[in-house]
Short mmCIF file of C-alpha atoms in Angstrom, two decimals:
data_model
loop_
_atom_site.label_atom_id
_atom_site.label_comp_id
_atom_site.label_asym_id
_atom_site.label_seq_id
_atom_site.Cartn_x
_atom_site.Cartn_y
_atom_site.Cartn_z
CA UNK A 140 85.23 98.97 111.99
CA UNK A 141 88.32 97.09 110.71
CA UNK A 142 87.77 98.19 107.10
CA UNK A 143 87.72 101.85 108.09
CA UNK A 144 91.03 101.40 109.92
CA UNK A 145 92.61 99.95 106.78
CA UNK A 146 91.28 102.80 104.61
CA UNK A 147 92.44 105.42 107.10
CA UNK A 148 95.97 103.99 107.35
CA UNK A 149 96.41 103.69 103.56
CA UNK A 150 95.11 107.22 102.98
CA UNK A 151 97.37 108.55 105.73
CA UNK A 152 100.49 107.03 104.14
CA UNK A 153 99.50 108.13 100.62
CA UNK A 154 98.72 111.73 101.57
CA UNK A 155 101.82 112.07 103.75
CA UNK A 156 103.95 110.95 100.79
CA UNK A 157 102.61 113.68 98.45
CA UNK A 158 101.29 116.39 100.81
CA UNK A 159 103.43 116.35 103.97
CA UNK A 160 101.78 119.47 105.46
CA UNK A 161 98.21 118.21 105.01
CA UNK A 162 95.78 118.34 107.92
CA UNK A 163 94.47 114.78 108.29
CA UNK A 164 92.09 115.56 111.13
CA UNK A 165 89.35 116.16 108.55
CA UNK A 166 89.15 112.46 107.65
CA UNK A 167 85.79 111.77 109.28
CA UNK A 168 83.29 108.90 109.05
CA UNK A 169 81.45 110.52 106.13
CA UNK A 170 84.55 110.40 103.93
CA UNK A 171 85.39 106.85 105.02
CA UNK A 172 81.86 105.67 104.15
CA UNK A 173 82.18 107.38 100.76
CA UNK A 174 85.49 105.64 100.00
CA UNK A 175 84.07 102.30 101.17
CA UNK A 176 81.18 102.71 98.73
CA UNK A 177 83.57 103.53 95.88
CA UNK A 178 85.68 100.47 96.65
CA UNK A 179 82.68 98.16 97.03
CA UNK A 180 82.95 96.64 93.54
CA UNK A 181 86.67 97.12 92.91
CA UNK A 182 88.79 93.98 92.96
CA UNK A 183 90.93 94.06 89.83
CA UNK A 184 92.71 96.59 87.66
CA UNK A 185 90.07 96.31 84.92
CA UNK A 186 87.26 97.07 87.35
CA UNK A 187 89.21 100.04 88.72
CA UNK A 188 89.50 101.55 85.25
CA UNK A 189 85.81 100.94 84.45
CA UNK A 190 84.11 101.93 87.71
CA UNK A 191 86.42 104.54 89.23
CA UNK A 192 85.98 108.16 88.16
CA UNK A 193 89.30 109.63 89.25
CA UNK A 194 88.24 113.25 88.62
CA UNK A 195 85.16 113.00 90.85
CA UNK A 196 87.14 111.16 93.51
CA UNK A 197 89.92 113.76 93.48
CA UNK A 198 87.36 116.58 93.59
CA UNK A 199 85.69 114.99 96.62
CA UNK A 200 88.98 114.64 98.52
CA UNK A 201 90.07 118.12 97.45
CA UNK A 202 87.25 119.50 99.62
CA UNK A 203 88.75 117.74 102.65
CA UNK A 204 92.46 117.91 101.82
CA UNK A 205 93.55 120.92 99.72
CA UNK A 206 96.09 119.95 97.08
CA UNK A 207 94.83 116.40 96.54
CA UNK A 208 93.62 117.22 93.01
CA UNK A 209 97.21 118.02 91.97
CA UNK A 210 98.35 114.43 92.57
CA UNK A 211 98.81 112.36 89.42
CA UNK A 212 95.69 110.36 88.55
CA UNK A 213 97.79 107.26 87.80
CA UNK A 214 99.12 107.29 91.36
CA UNK A 215 95.58 107.68 92.69
CA UNK A 216 94.43 104.66 90.63
CA UNK A 217 97.32 102.57 91.94
CA UNK A 218 96.50 103.55 95.50
CA UNK A 219 92.82 102.68 95.01
CA UNK A 220 93.71 99.31 93.47
CA UNK A 221 96.00 98.44 96.39
CA UNK A 222 93.34 99.55 98.85
CA UNK A 223 90.67 97.44 97.11
CA UNK A 224 92.98 94.40 97.22
CA UNK A 225 93.63 94.89 100.95
CA UNK A 226 89.91 95.19 101.67
CA UNK A 227 89.15 92.04 99.67
CA UNK A 228 91.88 90.16 101.56
CA UNK A 229 90.51 91.39 104.89
CA UNK A 230 86.97 90.26 103.99
CA UNK A 231 88.25 86.84 102.86
CA UNK A 232 90.25 86.31 106.05
CA UNK A 233 87.21 87.29 108.12
CA UNK A 234 85.03 84.74 106.32
CA UNK A 235 87.70 82.03 106.71
CA UNK A 236 87.96 82.79 110.42
CA UNK A 237 84.19 82.51 110.84
CA UNK A 238 84.14 79.18 108.99
CA UNK A 239 86.95 77.87 111.20
CA UNK A 240 84.98 78.84 114.30
CA UNK A 241 81.88 77.08 112.97
CA UNK A 242 83.86 73.91 112.35
CA UNK A 243 85.23 73.97 115.89
CA UNK A 244 81.76 74.40 117.33
CA UNK A 245 80.28 71.72 115.06
CA UNK A 246 82.92 69.23 116.24
CA UNK A 247 81.88 69.84 119.84
CA UNK A 248 78.20 69.25 119.05
CA UNK A 249 76.72 65.73 118.87
CA UNK A 250 76.07 64.41 115.37
CA UNK A 251 72.54 65.23 114.19
CA UNK A 252 70.16 62.37 113.34
CA UNK A 253 70.22 60.98 109.81
CA UNK A 254 66.71 62.26 109.13
CA UNK A 255 66.23 65.60 110.90
CA UNK A 256 62.62 66.56 111.67
CA UNK A 257 60.97 68.93 109.18
CA UNK A 258 60.89 72.62 109.98
CA UNK A 259 57.13 72.79 110.38
CA UNK A 260 56.83 69.87 112.80
CA UNK A 261 59.94 70.93 114.71
CA UNK A 262 58.69 74.51 115.23
CA UNK A 263 55.13 73.47 116.17
CA UNK A 264 55.93 70.67 118.62
CA UNK A 265 54.59 71.19 122.10
CA UNK A 266 55.80 69.97 125.43
CA UNK A 267 52.71 67.75 125.87
CA UNK A 268 53.92 65.16 123.37
CA UNK A 269 55.88 63.33 126.03
CA UNK A 270 59.49 62.65 126.86
CA UNK A 271 60.31 61.35 123.36
CA UNK A 272 59.86 64.82 121.86
CA UNK A 273 61.96 66.63 124.45
CA UNK A 274 65.35 65.38 123.24
CA UNK A 275 65.17 66.90 119.68
CA UNK A 276 63.85 70.17 121.13
CA UNK A 277 66.82 70.44 123.50
CA UNK A 278 69.25 69.85 120.61
CA UNK A 279 67.42 72.47 118.58
CA UNK A 280 67.69 74.97 121.42
CA UNK A 281 71.40 74.24 121.88
CA UNK A 282 71.99 74.89 118.18
CA UNK A 283 70.11 78.17 118.47
CA UNK A 284 72.27 79.12 121.46
CA UNK A 285 75.47 78.37 119.51
CA UNK A 286 74.29 80.55 116.62
CA UNK A 287 73.55 83.39 119.03
CA UNK A 288 77.05 83.05 120.52
CA UNK A 289 78.71 83.09 117.08
CA UNK A 290 76.69 86.03 115.78
CA UNK A 291 75.94 88.58 118.52
CA UNK A 292 73.83 90.68 116.15
CA UNK A 293 71.65 87.69 115.30
CA UNK A 294 68.29 87.56 117.06
CA UNK A 295 66.51 84.45 118.29
CA UNK A 296 64.00 84.56 115.44
CA UNK A 297 66.85 84.88 112.89
CA UNK A 298 68.59 81.84 114.36
CA UNK A 299 65.36 79.83 114.25
CA UNK A 300 64.63 80.80 110.65
CA UNK A 301 68.19 79.90 109.60
CA UNK A 302 67.91 76.48 111.27
CA UNK A 303 64.49 75.91 109.72
CA UNK A 304 65.82 76.69 106.24
CA UNK A 305 68.90 74.51 106.85
CA UNK A 306 66.70 71.68 108.23
CA UNK A 307 68.63 71.45 111.48
CA UNK A 308 72.12 71.51 109.93
CA UNK A 309 74.09 74.10 111.91
CA UNK A 310 76.89 74.36 109.32
CA UNK A 311 74.38 75.16 106.60
CA UNK A 312 72.69 77.70 108.89
CA UNK A 313 76.03 79.42 109.53
CA UNK A 314 76.72 79.53 105.80
CA UNK A 315 73.31 81.11 105.15
CA UNK A 316 73.95 83.82 107.76
CA UNK A 317 77.49 84.57 106.49
CA UNK A 318 76.46 84.83 102.84
CA UNK A 319 73.47 87.01 103.72
CA UNK A 320 70.74 84.60 102.60
CA UNK A 321 69.13 85.17 106.01
CA UNK A 322 68.69 88.89 106.65
CA UNK A 323 69.55 89.81 110.23
CA UNK A 324 67.16 92.14 112.00
CA UNK A 325 68.43 95.53 113.19
CA UNK A 326 67.62 94.93 116.88
CA UNK A 327 67.95 91.45 118.40
CA UNK A 328 64.74 90.15 119.93
CA UNK A 329 66.48 88.48 122.87
CA UNK A 330 67.79 91.74 124.29
CA UNK A 331 66.80 92.49 127.86
CA UNK A 332 63.79 94.87 127.61
CA UNK A 333 65.03 96.80 130.65
CA UNK A 334 68.13 97.91 128.73
CA UNK A 335 67.41 100.21 125.80
CA UNK A 336 70.01 100.71 123.08
CA UNK A 337 71.27 104.26 123.18
CA UNK A 338 71.06 106.33 120.00
CA UNK A 339 73.42 109.03 121.26
CA UNK A 340 76.29 108.21 118.80
CA UNK A 341 73.90 108.33 115.83
CA UNK A 342 72.50 111.64 117.06
CA UNK A 343 76.01 113.08 117.47
CA UNK A 344 76.97 111.95 113.97
CA UNK A 345 73.79 113.51 112.57
CA UNK A 346 74.45 116.81 114.35
CA UNK A 347 78.06 116.92 113.12
CA UNK A 348 76.95 116.30 109.52
CA UNK A 349 74.28 119.00 109.75
CA UNK A 350 76.74 121.44 111.30
CA UNK A 351 79.26 120.80 108.54
CA UNK A 352 77.05 120.70 105.46
CA UNK A 353 73.83 122.53 106.39
CA UNK A 354 73.12 125.77 104.50
CA UNK A 355 72.61 128.71 106.84
CA UNK A 356 70.85 131.77 105.39
CA UNK A 357 72.76 134.68 106.91
CA UNK A 358 70.85 137.32 104.91
CA UNK A 359 67.59 136.23 106.51
CA UNK A 360 68.92 137.27 109.93
CA UNK A 361 69.75 140.77 108.67
CA UNK A 362 66.26 141.49 107.36
CA UNK A 363 63.96 143.68 109.42
CA UNK A 364 60.42 142.42 109.19
CA UNK A 365 57.88 145.24 109.36
CA UNK A 366 54.19 144.38 109.46
CA UNK A 367 51.88 145.96 106.93
CA UNK A 368 49.92 148.98 108.15
CA UNK A 369 46.29 148.21 108.96
CA UNK A 370 43.69 149.15 106.41
CA UNK A 371 41.70 152.30 107.06
CA UNK A 372 38.38 151.68 108.68
CA UNK A 373 35.38 152.55 106.49
CA UNK A 374 33.45 155.69 107.24
CA UNK A 375 30.89 155.13 109.91
CA UNK A 376 27.33 155.56 108.72
CA UNK A 377 24.56 156.00 111.27
CA UNK A 378 20.83 155.84 110.94
CA UNK A 379 19.89 157.73 114.04
CA UNK A 380 21.55 160.83 115.41
CA UNK A 381 20.39 162.59 118.51
CA UNK A 382 17.33 160.31 118.85
CA UNK A 383 16.10 161.57 115.46
CA UNK A 384 15.94 159.92 112.08
CA UNK A 385 18.75 161.34 110.00
CA UNK A 386 16.76 161.62 106.81
CA UNK A 387 13.19 161.09 105.69
CA UNK A 388 13.98 160.52 102.02
CA UNK A 389 14.07 156.76 102.31
CA UNK A 390 17.80 156.28 102.90
CA UNK A 391 18.59 153.87 105.65
CA UNK A 392 21.93 155.42 106.53
CA UNK A 393 23.45 158.84 106.23
CA UNK A 394 26.98 160.08 106.71
CA UNK A 395 27.17 162.36 109.73
CA UNK A 396 28.82 165.64 108.82
CA UNK A 397 31.19 167.19 111.23
CA UNK A 398 30.87 170.81 112.32
CA UNK A 399 34.37 171.72 111.28
CA UNK A 400 33.52 170.91 107.67
CA UNK A 401 31.13 173.91 107.51
CA UNK A 402 33.81 176.17 108.94
CA UNK A 403 36.28 174.94 106.38
CA UNK A 404 33.91 175.75 103.53
CA UNK A 405 34.02 179.42 104.46
CA UNK A 406 37.72 179.47 103.69
CA UNK A 407 37.28 178.12 100.18
CA UNK A 408 37.98 180.54 97.32
CA UNK A 409 35.90 180.38 94.18
CA UNK A 410 38.20 180.76 91.22
CA UNK A 411 35.52 180.57 88.54
CA UNK A 412 35.50 183.59 86.18
CA UNK A 413 32.54 185.93 86.39
CA UNK A 414 29.82 185.61 83.78
CA UNK A 415 29.88 187.99 80.89
CA UNK A 416 26.59 189.76 80.27
CA UNK A 417 25.93 191.09 76.83
CA UNK A 418 23.37 193.83 76.40
CA UNK A 419 21.47 193.97 73.13
#
């Protein structure tokens, strides 16, 4: 983008003047988009003073270029004002160039009729109306083709809507597209369906942003995850043991005693004191 080239060159000269040893390889698209957004509404010295927060701007660039925060804020404001003026001049020259191209194309086109057909009747005319209706349709299609040549990002439906709003006046349609009154669709409809637009650059930009700014939890990798021990199984109660009912007292289940429990009872020591007998 031409605007990004202007921003990059101005920043390069400014930083080289104050920080000669700075590493300018860190000036990526993210920073250029940020500076473009800051300069979006700046066009005069008063607007620079009102809308530009020099401290936040210097803090942002300090993360990319160490030592930028030490530059005088007055110098930073002057640089931003000059950059805003250059961007405004570049936008104006681009608009003037587009208008000059439209005038050249309009001179090559035949003059439109004094009363152009309405948008509704022009868009809904069919080929069965005879040879009298074919001539306006061919002019309409030629105007659409000229709009598509002037604006490569413009789709066929956008060109038709602009001509319908402008009532067949190609100069008015060009003005509507330049000023943004007609919103251009993201993907042109007249693109060959066999060729799909690749999203590899967007994916690479997304991966670079994630790699640079994504938070990675290093402590999580050092943790050793140990599962909880399983709960102890409840004691197994049986109703029948050795083909015999365990008890006849009405209980449905009875805990089966192990043989080693009786052997262990023999090892128990009774520590109760002996009873004292008193003779009368």
